[in-house]
């Protein structure tokens, strides 16, 4: 079957670094997406990985290992506005997006 | 338009009534998805359209749900004989392509409450 796993909730301190992990099992693979969703708002696109390795975009980086079915989102220099849910999604061979339930990230001063 | 537009933003309806939700994707975006999200839950896939291909309806929860996309642009999700369990936020997303580093742009959603 198809499955995406990510932690339900994480807590981190302002200014610190946090890594949100995502493991997946899908029928075929056409890339992995990370989205940010603030409470009551729509998800917004953060990153896309289709090849192994690290993609860096400012304070956010995303890593993919296809052989391990594993990705992580790394957030550096955390700010209070980073408090949100982070959604991992993979695209399977039918170009279907399979979504994780999201990780709620709580930032403390 | 500049983004994905959904209407109405909020809808309260009585159980048993039909509702119609509208999505205007970004101009030129060929892929369009409908999802629903219950409070504190992940995204539940409903249906997706890609260009002129037949839509993938595999996520529609029952035959009370249907969707169409006219002229490859505007899409309408219809729920007939609404039930209380249909209460959720219905999100529409569009993309320039099925994959690649484009991401999907989401609308602000329609919050449906069935009373």
XYZ file of N, CA and C in Angstrom:
672
model
N 0.818 -1.199 0.000
C 0.000 0.000 0.000
C 0.848 1.244 0.000
N 0.219 2.375 -0.061
C 0.926 3.639 -0.083
C 0.801 4.286 1.292
N 1.910 4.808 1.777
C 1.914 5.330 3.130
C 2.971 6.404 3.293
N 2.632 7.424 4.042
C 3.577 8.491 4.391
C 3.539 8.638 5.903
N 4.703 8.635 6.529
C 4.778 8.795 7.978
C 5.622 10.003 8.335
N 5.122 10.818 9.240
C 5.884 11.932 9.780
C 5.402 12.152 11.206
N 6.258 12.725 12.052
C 5.842 12.912 13.452
C 4.650 13.848 13.544
N 3.835 13.611 14.553
C 2.617 14.402 14.724
C 2.928 15.827 15.169
N 3.883 15.948 16.070
C 4.177 17.265 16.641
C 5.635 17.350 17.067
N 6.215 18.535 16.907
C 7.583 18.778 17.366
C 7.639 20.166 17.995
N 8.554 20.329 18.946
C 8.747 21.615 19.593
C 10.202 22.017 19.456
N 10.447 23.291 19.173
C 11.810 23.788 19.026
C 11.868 25.213 19.559
N 13.086 25.690 19.741
C 13.302 27.018 20.310
C 13.656 28.027 19.224
N 13.172 29.224 19.383
C 13.491 30.313 18.453
C 14.999 30.433 18.286
N 15.440 30.544 17.011
C 16.868 30.667 16.725
C 17.577 29.346 16.517
N 16.940 28.265 16.891
C 17.566 26.940 16.794
C 17.318 26.321 15.413
N 17.699 25.040 15.282
C 17.519 24.266 14.057
C 16.603 23.088 14.376
N 15.726 22.747 13.435
C 14.868 21.578 13.625
C 14.818 20.768 12.334
N 14.758 19.458 12.474
C 14.678 18.554 11.322
C 13.388 17.754 11.413
N 12.569 17.833 10.394
C 11.302 17.102 10.358
C 11.465 15.962 9.356
N 11.305 14.748 9.833
C 11.510 13.569 9.000
C 10.222 13.082 8.355
N 10.386 12.428 7.229
C 9.251 11.851 6.496
C 9.718 10.553 5.846
N 9.008 9.469 6.096
C 9.300 8.208 5.405
C 8.089 7.841 4.565
N 8.355 7.184 3.445
C 7.247 6.930 2.525
C 7.375 5.579 1.846
N 6.219 5.070 1.450
C 6.133 3.875 0.600
C 5.074 4.190 -0.433
N 5.470 4.252 -1.695
C 4.493 4.565 -2.736
C 4.682 3.652 -3.937
N 3.648 3.569 -4.753
C 3.705 2.815 -6.004
C 4.320 3.706 -7.059
N 5.618 3.531 -7.282
C 6.319 4.428 -8.183
C 6.654 5.728 -7.463
N 7.480 6.529 -8.094
C 7.909 7.768 -7.434
C 8.181 8.829 -8.488
N 7.516 9.964 -8.323
C 7.745 11.099 -9.217
C 8.040 12.362 -8.430
N 8.666 12.199 -7.283
C 9.100 13.365 -6.537
C 8.427 13.494 -5.188
N 9.046 14.295 -4.339
C 8.540 14.526 -2.982
C 8.442 16.020 -2.734
N 7.332 16.428 -2.159
C 7.052 17.840 -1.888
C 6.979 18.085 -0.384
N 7.379 19.286 0.017
C 7.117 19.777 1.368
C 6.277 21.051 1.252
N 5.249 21.119 2.104
C 4.384 22.278 2.159
C 4.310 22.778 3.597
N 4.067 24.076 3.726
C 3.842 24.693 5.036
C 2.376 25.112 5.113
N 1.744 24.851 6.243
C 0.349 25.254 6.406
C 0.163 25.905 7.763
N -0.107 27.212 7.777
C -0.455 27.888 9.009
C -1.912 27.592 9.329
N -2.232 27.624 10.607
C -3.573 27.282 11.076
C -4.624 28.121 10.350
N -5.616 27.457 9.790
C -6.698 28.154 9.128
C -6.377 28.662 7.732
N -5.192 28.322 7.244
C -4.796 28.782 5.917
C -4.528 27.606 4.993
N -4.412 27.889 3.692
C -4.104 26.845 2.724
C -2.606 26.508 2.765
N -2.240 25.303 2.358
C -0.824 24.953 2.285
C -0.082 25.788 1.248
N 1.179 26.096 1.520
C 2.011 26.797 0.543
C 3.248 25.957 0.250
N 3.658 25.948 -1.005
C 4.751 25.131 -1.489
C 6.091 25.588 -0.912
N 6.870 24.629 -0.399
C 8.201 24.933 0.112
C 9.299 24.365 -0.788
N 9.190 23.052 -1.113
C 10.295 22.430 -1.840
C 9.843 21.198 -2.587
N 10.665 20.807 -3.552
C 10.423 19.614 -4.359
C 11.754 18.918 -4.570
N 11.807 17.617 -4.270
C 12.998 16.797 -4.524
C 12.609 15.615 -5.386
N 13.389 15.358 -6.430
C 13.147 14.153 -7.230
C 14.423 13.320 -7.326
N 15.575 13.954 -7.113
C 16.854 13.249 -7.092
C 17.394 13.229 -5.667
N 18.243 12.246 -5.376
C 18.852 12.148 -4.056
C 19.703 13.380 -3.765
N 19.687 13.775 -2.504
C 20.560 14.865 -2.103
C 19.803 15.978 -1.418
N 20.526 17.047 -1.203
C 20.030 18.178 -0.432
C 19.733 19.358 -1.349
N 18.548 19.936 -1.172
C 18.168 21.155 -1.885
C 18.055 22.263 -0.848
N 18.770 23.361 -1.061
C 18.761 24.438 -0.070
C 18.057 25.667 -0.631
N 17.191 26.235 0.215
C 16.481 27.466 -0.158
C 16.453 28.372 1.051
N 17.448 29.195 1.191
C 17.483 30.107 2.323
C 17.582 29.347 3.637
N 16.662 29.636 4.545
C 16.702 28.973 5.859
C 16.186 27.540 5.809
N 15.533 27.180 4.686
C 14.939 25.844 4.576
C 15.763 24.983 3.626
N 15.950 23.718 4.008
C 16.606 22.740 3.129
C 15.779 21.469 3.159
N 15.793 20.745 2.048
C 15.077 19.466 1.998
C 16.015 18.415 1.417
N 15.962 17.238 2.043
C 16.847 16.136 1.665
C 16.017 14.944 1.236
N 16.544 14.195 0.271
C 15.856 12.987 -0.207
C 16.832 11.837 -0.367
N 16.406 10.647 0.098
C 17.090 9.394 -0.199
C 16.040 8.447 -0.756
N 16.076 8.221 -2.049
C 15.062 7.356 -2.668
C 15.230 5.900 -2.262
N 16.464 5.456 -2.091
C 16.690 4.052 -1.726
C 16.142 3.757 -0.328
N 16.136 4.755 0.530
C 15.634 4.561 1.893
C 14.184 5.003 2.052
N 13.601 5.597 1.016
C 12.230 6.096 1.148
C 12.143 7.132 2.263
N 13.065 8.082 2.243
C 13.233 8.984 3.375
C 13.527 10.401 2.900
N 12.935 11.345 3.597
C 13.201 12.756 3.340
C 13.198 13.498 4.663
N 13.859 14.628 4.696
C 13.688 15.519 5.838
C 13.660 16.959 5.368
N 13.009 17.776 6.183
C 12.977 19.219 5.990
C 13.756 19.828 7.148
N 14.748 20.638 6.833
C 15.600 21.258 7.847
C 15.304 22.749 7.893
N 14.951 23.231 9.048
C 14.666 24.654 9.215
C 15.713 25.252 10.149
N 16.425 26.263 9.671
C 17.471 26.896 10.460
C 17.004 28.251 10.976
N 17.703 28.750 11.993
C 17.433 30.093 12.546
C 15.926 30.298 12.722
N 15.332 29.390 13.472
C 13.885 29.378 13.609
C 13.332 30.716 14.086
N 12.209 31.088 13.477
C 11.493 32.299 13.860
C 10.096 31.897 14.328
N 9.489 32.759 15.135
C 8.162 32.445 15.667
C 7.166 32.192 14.537
N 7.332 32.891 13.413
C 6.404 32.728 12.289
C 6.509 31.350 11.622
N 7.544 30.586 11.984
C 7.698 29.232 11.429
C 6.766 28.231 12.118
N 6.096 28.672 13.173
C 5.117 27.801 13.830
C 3.991 27.503 12.842
N 3.851 26.246 12.472
C 2.896 25.842 11.439
C 2.926 24.323 11.350
N 2.066 23.781 10.505
C 2.159 22.356 10.174
C 2.966 22.212 8.894
N 3.787 21.170 8.845
C 4.611 20.912 7.669
C 4.181 19.577 7.069
N 3.749 19.633 5.812
C 3.172 18.471 5.149
C 4.157 17.899 4.142
N 4.355 16.598 4.223
C 5.178 15.854 3.274
C 4.229 15.159 2.301
N 4.545 15.191 1.014
C 3.698 14.530 0.010
C 4.568 13.942 -1.077
N 4.243 12.745 -1.509
C 4.955 12.148 -2.630
C 4.019 12.007 -3.820
N 4.602 11.986 -5.001
C 3.823 11.799 -6.222
C 4.130 10.403 -6.753
N 3.085 9.592 -6.922
C 3.322 8.210 -7.333
C 3.354 8.090 -8.857
N 3.388 6.866 -9.353
C 3.541 6.646 -10.791
C 2.347 7.134 -11.595
N 1.199 7.312 -10.936
C 0.003 7.841 -11.604
C -0.114 9.356 -11.430
N 0.972 9.978 -10.991
C 0.992 11.432 -10.738
C -0.038 11.810 -9.685
N -0.300 10.891 -8.788
C -1.202 11.114 -7.670
C -0.388 11.576 -6.478
N -0.791 12.666 -5.836
C -0.109 13.152 -4.641
C -0.617 12.384 -3.427
N 0.298 11.790 -2.692
C -0.029 11.080 -1.463
C 0.478 11.934 -0.303
N -0.410 12.314 0.598
C -0.061 13.270 1.647
C 0.113 12.602 3.002
N 1.109 13.065 3.742
C 1.217 12.730 5.148
C 0.226 13.573 5.941
N 0.029 13.214 7.196
C -0.934 13.930 8.046
C -0.389 15.266 8.532
N 0.908 15.491 8.333
C 1.493 16.762 8.732
C 2.150 16.707 10.098
N 3.167 17.541 10.281
C 3.857 17.689 11.568
C 3.606 19.096 12.069
N 2.998 19.193 13.229
C 2.761 20.503 13.833
C 4.030 20.937 14.549
N 4.607 22.044 14.114
C 5.839 22.560 14.718
C 5.500 23.731 15.619
N 5.898 23.605 16.881
C 5.664 24.662 17.867
C 7.005 25.300 18.182
N 7.085 26.620 18.009
C 8.315 27.357 18.308
C 8.132 28.104 19.627
N 9.075 27.910 20.534
C 9.028 28.595 21.822
C 10.113 29.658 21.890
N 9.816 30.770 22.580
C 10.822 31.846 22.680
C 12.072 31.387 23.434
N -6.139 34.896 -13.145
C -5.837 35.678 -11.961
C -4.476 35.335 -11.397
N -4.106 36.039 -10.350
C -2.790 35.864 -9.771
C -2.682 34.577 -8.982
N -3.801 34.106 -8.445
C -3.758 32.900 -7.627
C -4.961 32.032 -7.926
N -5.103 30.974 -7.126
C -6.258 30.090 -7.245
C -7.388 30.691 -6.415
N -8.528 30.857 -7.040
C -9.653 31.480 -6.363
C -10.755 30.457 -6.125
N -11.243 30.418 -4.884
C -12.332 29.496 -4.551
C -13.514 30.289 -3.987
N -14.703 29.819 -4.337
C -15.900 30.464 -3.798
C -16.986 29.426 -3.560
N -17.852 29.640 -2.557
C -17.713 30.687 -1.543
C -16.599 30.349 -0.566
N -16.200 31.286 0.263
C -15.169 31.004 1.260
C -15.763 30.234 2.441
N -17.031 30.504 2.708
C -17.741 29.794 3.770
C -19.131 29.431 3.282
N -19.593 28.238 3.660
C -20.936 27.816 3.272
C -21.543 27.009 4.403
N -22.700 27.474 4.884
C -23.454 26.709 5.869
C -24.713 26.221 5.168
N -24.967 24.937 5.238
C -26.115 24.374 4.542
C -26.824 23.382 5.438
N -28.068 23.155 5.132
C -28.849 22.192 5.909
C -28.620 20.789 5.360
N -28.620 19.844 6.251
C -28.487 18.443 5.861
C -29.528 18.104 4.789
N -29.060 17.425 3.739
C -29.956 17.019 2.668
C -29.969 17.947 1.468
N -29.439 19.158 1.640
C -29.388 20.099 0.530
C -28.160 19.831 -0.346
N -28.219 20.316 -1.579
C -27.072 20.205 -2.481
C -26.220 21.476 -2.393
N -24.904 21.317 -2.570
C -24.023 22.490 -2.597
C -23.095 22.389 -3.795
N -22.663 23.566 -4.248
C -21.751 23.656 -5.380
C -20.577 24.539 -4.974
N -19.380 24.007 -5.121
C -18.169 24.743 -4.770
C -17.388 25.017 -6.058
N -16.830 26.218 -6.139
C -16.190 26.616 -7.385
C -14.700 26.869 -7.186
N -13.932 26.526 -8.219
C -12.489 26.770 -8.200
C -12.056 27.371 -9.530
N -11.387 28.543 -9.435
C -10.781 29.167 -10.609
C -9.277 28.986 -10.500
N -8.686 28.109 -11.303
C -7.244 27.877 -11.176
C -6.450 29.024 -11.799
N -5.150 28.979 -11.620
C -4.276 29.955 -12.276
C -4.327 29.705 -13.779
N -4.425 30.784 -14.527
C -4.536 30.670 -15.979
C -3.369 29.884 -16.560
N -3.702 28.891 -17.397
C -2.657 28.088 -18.030
C -2.268 26.851 -17.267
N -2.720 26.726 -16.029
C -2.417 25.520 -15.252
C -3.274 24.364 -15.744
N -2.598 23.280 -16.123
C -3.335 22.159 -16.707
C -3.791 21.143 -15.664
N -3.097 21.083 -14.540
C -3.454 20.099 -13.500
C -4.269 20.792 -12.412
N -5.347 20.145 -11.991
C -6.221 20.706 -10.953
C -6.665 19.589 -10.029
N -6.497 19.820 -8.731
C -6.852 18.839 -7.705
C -7.933 19.413 -6.798
N -8.786 18.545 -6.300
C -9.685 18.858 -5.193
C -9.304 17.968 -4.005
N -9.208 18.591 -2.833
C -8.964 17.880 -1.582
C -9.979 18.357 -0.559
N -10.113 17.572 0.512
C -10.811 18.098 1.673
C -9.977 17.818 2.906
N -10.143 18.689 3.876
C -9.354 18.608 5.106
C -10.264 18.865 6.288
N -10.359 17.871 7.145
C -11.104 18.046 8.385
C -10.165 18.640 9.419
N -10.733 19.231 10.461
C -9.953 19.954 11.463
C -8.841 19.080 12.036
N -7.602 19.560 11.927
C -6.466 18.849 12.499
C -6.051 17.605 11.744
N -6.637 17.396 10.571
C -6.317 16.199 9.792
C -5.511 16.547 8.543
N -4.995 15.508 7.899
C -4.257 15.697 6.663
C -5.195 15.917 5.485
N -4.616 16.071 4.326
C -5.388 16.303 3.111
C -5.927 14.986 2.547
N -7.202 14.976 2.241
C -7.839 13.796 1.660
C -8.105 14.081 0.188
N -7.493 13.290 -0.678
C -7.663 13.473 -2.117
C -9.096 13.149 -2.542
N -9.651 13.979 -3.414
C -10.986 13.724 -3.946
C -10.942 13.394 -5.436
N -10.383 14.313 -6.234
C -10.417 14.139 -7.689
C -9.338 15.010 -8.309
N -8.786 14.550 -9.474
C -7.900 15.462 -10.166
C -8.124 15.424 -11.663
N -7.893 16.574 -12.272
C -8.037 16.787 -13.703
C -6.664 17.121 -14.281
N -6.368 16.553 -15.444
C -5.126 16.881 -16.134
C -5.460 17.105 -17.607
N -5.408 18.348 -18.026
C -5.659 18.684 -19.422
C -7.009 18.161 -19.885
N -7.007 17.495 -21.029
C -8.240 16.952 -21.600
C -8.451 15.484 -21.257
N -7.572 14.941 -20.405
C -7.697 13.525 -20.034
C -8.902 13.313 -19.120
N -9.358 12.064 -19.072
C -10.440 11.732 -18.148
C -9.971 11.961 -16.726
N -10.801 12.558 -15.888
C -10.369 12.834 -14.506
C -10.199 11.565 -13.696
N -9.329 11.643 -12.715
C -9.141 10.563 -11.750
C -10.109 10.810 -10.601
N -11.172 10.017 -10.541
C -12.221 10.218 -9.544
C -12.091 9.259 -8.363
N -10.938 8.609 -8.258
C -10.810 7.512 -7.303
C -10.968 7.934 -5.845
N -10.821 9.228 -5.551
C -10.924 9.678 -4.173
C -12.311 10.131 -3.745
N -13.232 10.213 -4.662
C -14.579 10.666 -4.299
C -15.199 9.668 -3.323
N -15.661 10.129 -2.154
C -16.099 9.202 -1.097
C -17.422 8.510 -1.366
N -18.265 9.076 -2.194
C -19.549 8.435 -2.507
C -20.085 9.025 -3.798
N -21.174 8.415 -4.294
C -21.758 8.919 -5.545
C -22.504 10.230 -5.354
N -22.514 10.736 -4.124
C -23.118 12.066 -3.903
C -22.163 13.179 -4.361
N -20.907 12.801 -4.544
C -19.878 13.769 -4.935
C -19.615 13.663 -6.436
N -19.518 14.807 -7.087
C -19.147 14.845 -8.498
C -18.410 16.142 -8.762
N -17.641 16.155 -9.844
C -16.906 17.364 -10.194
C -16.766 17.429 -11.696
N -16.678 18.627 -12.187
C -16.421 18.827 -13.602
C -15.479 20.004 -13.778
N -14.849 20.021 -14.935
C -13.944 21.103 -15.261
C -14.254 21.537 -16.684
N -14.760 22.733 -16.821
C -15.204 23.208 -18.122
C -14.077 23.944 -18.843
N -13.879 23.556 -20.105
C -12.895 24.250 -20.930
C -11.488 24.202 -20.381
N -11.210 23.185 -19.563
C -9.867 23.068 -19.002
C -9.514 24.147 -18.012
N -10.525 24.868 -17.507
C -10.228 25.958 -16.593
C -11.023 25.793 -15.301
N -12.144 26.494 -15.183
C -12.933 26.498 -13.958
C -13.443 25.098 -13.636
N -13.407 24.770 -12.332
C -13.923 23.483 -11.884
C -14.995 23.701 -10.829
N -15.974 22.805 -10.836
C -17.053 22.839 -9.861
C -17.158 21.487 -9.179
N -17.164 21.496 -7.850
C -17.380 20.290 -7.058
C -18.799 20.361 -6.504
N -19.592 19.343 -6.796
C -20.978 19.315 -6.338
C -21.164 18.188 -5.329
N -21.801 18.524 -4.214
C -22.150 17.518 -3.213
C -23.666 17.498 -3.102
N -24.246 16.357 -3.403
C -25.707 16.236 -3.327
C -26.115 15.654 -1.986
N -27.293 16.049 -1.538
C -27.874 15.491 -0.297
C -26.828 15.486 0.820
N -26.311 16.677 1.144
C -25.200 16.789 2.098
C -25.507 16.121 3.435
N -24.471 15.580 4.033
C -24.523 14.945 5.345
C -23.578 15.688 6.290
N -23.771 15.515 7.573
C -22.934 16.226 8.544
C -21.462 15.838 8.408
N -21.202 14.599 8.016
C -19.804 14.179 7.864
C -19.108 14.830 6.666
N -19.891 15.547 5.840
C -19.288 16.271 4.720
C -18.659 17.588 5.179
N -18.918 17.988 6.407
C -18.363 19.243 6.928
C -16.845 19.161 6.953
N -16.194 20.101 6.271
C -14.735 20.126 6.160
C -14.357 21.374 5.376
N -13.045 21.591 5.241
C -12.557 22.618 4.318
C -12.229 21.927 3.000
N -12.783 22.432 1.918
C -12.534 21.864 0.594
C -11.524 22.758 -0.114
N -10.388 22.163 -0.454
C -9.281 22.899 -1.046
C -9.104 22.502 -2.504
N -8.816 23.483 -3.323
C -8.510 23.270 -4.728
C -7.064 23.686 -4.949
N -6.355 22.957 -5.772
C -4.970 23.305 -6.095
C -4.753 23.132 -7.589
N -3.907 23.968 -8.162
C -3.580 23.820 -9.580
C -2.076 23.894 -9.768
N -1.621 23.350 -10.895
C -0.199 23.335 -11.193
C 0.011 23.453 -12.696
N 1.166 24.033 -13.036
C 1.508 24.198 -14.438
C 1.740 22.852 -15.108
N 2.243 21.909 -14.332
C 2.523 20.589 -14.879
C 2.285 19.561 -13.798
N 2.219 18.292 -14.190
C 1.968 17.233 -13.229
C 3.106 17.123 -12.223
N 4.307 17.339 -12.679
C 5.434 17.170 -11.779
C 6.478 18.228 -12.090
N 7.627 18.090 -11.530
C 8.633 19.113 -11.711
C 8.597 20.107 -10.583
N 9.532 20.999 -10.592
C 9.683 21.920 -9.469
C 8.720 23.091 -9.573
N 7.458 22.786 -9.801
C 6.462 23.848 -9.899
C 5.637 23.951 -8.628
N 5.435 22.845 -8.010
C 4.586 22.854 -6.833
C 3.142 23.055 -7.234
N 2.294 22.927 -6.291
C 0.878 23.144 -6.489
C 0.480 24.390 -5.717
N -0.289 25.256 -6.339
C -0.777 26.456 -5.658
C -2.189 26.184 -5.180
N -2.400 26.350 -3.899
C -3.706 26.087 -3.303
C -4.535 27.361 -3.222
N -5.837 27.184 -3.367
C -6.759 28.254 -3.047
C -6.947 28.334 -1.543
N -7.698 29.329 -1.095
C -7.917 29.526 0.343
C -8.958 28.584 0.911
N -9.635 27.858 0.021
C -10.564 26.842 0.484
C -11.980 27.347 0.696
N -12.899 26.394 0.730
C -14.291 26.656 1.116
C -14.567 25.867 2.373
N -14.939 26.577 3.429
C -15.292 25.896 4.684
C -16.774 25.546 4.630
N -17.059 24.260 4.549
C -18.441 23.785 4.465
C -18.899 23.271 5.814
N -20.018 23.777 6.277
C -20.624 23.312 7.523
C -22.033 22.824 7.220
N -22.291 21.577 7.521
C -23.615 20.990 7.304
C -24.297 20.872 8.655
N -25.443 21.528 8.789
C -26.133 21.539 10.087
C -27.451 20.762 10.031
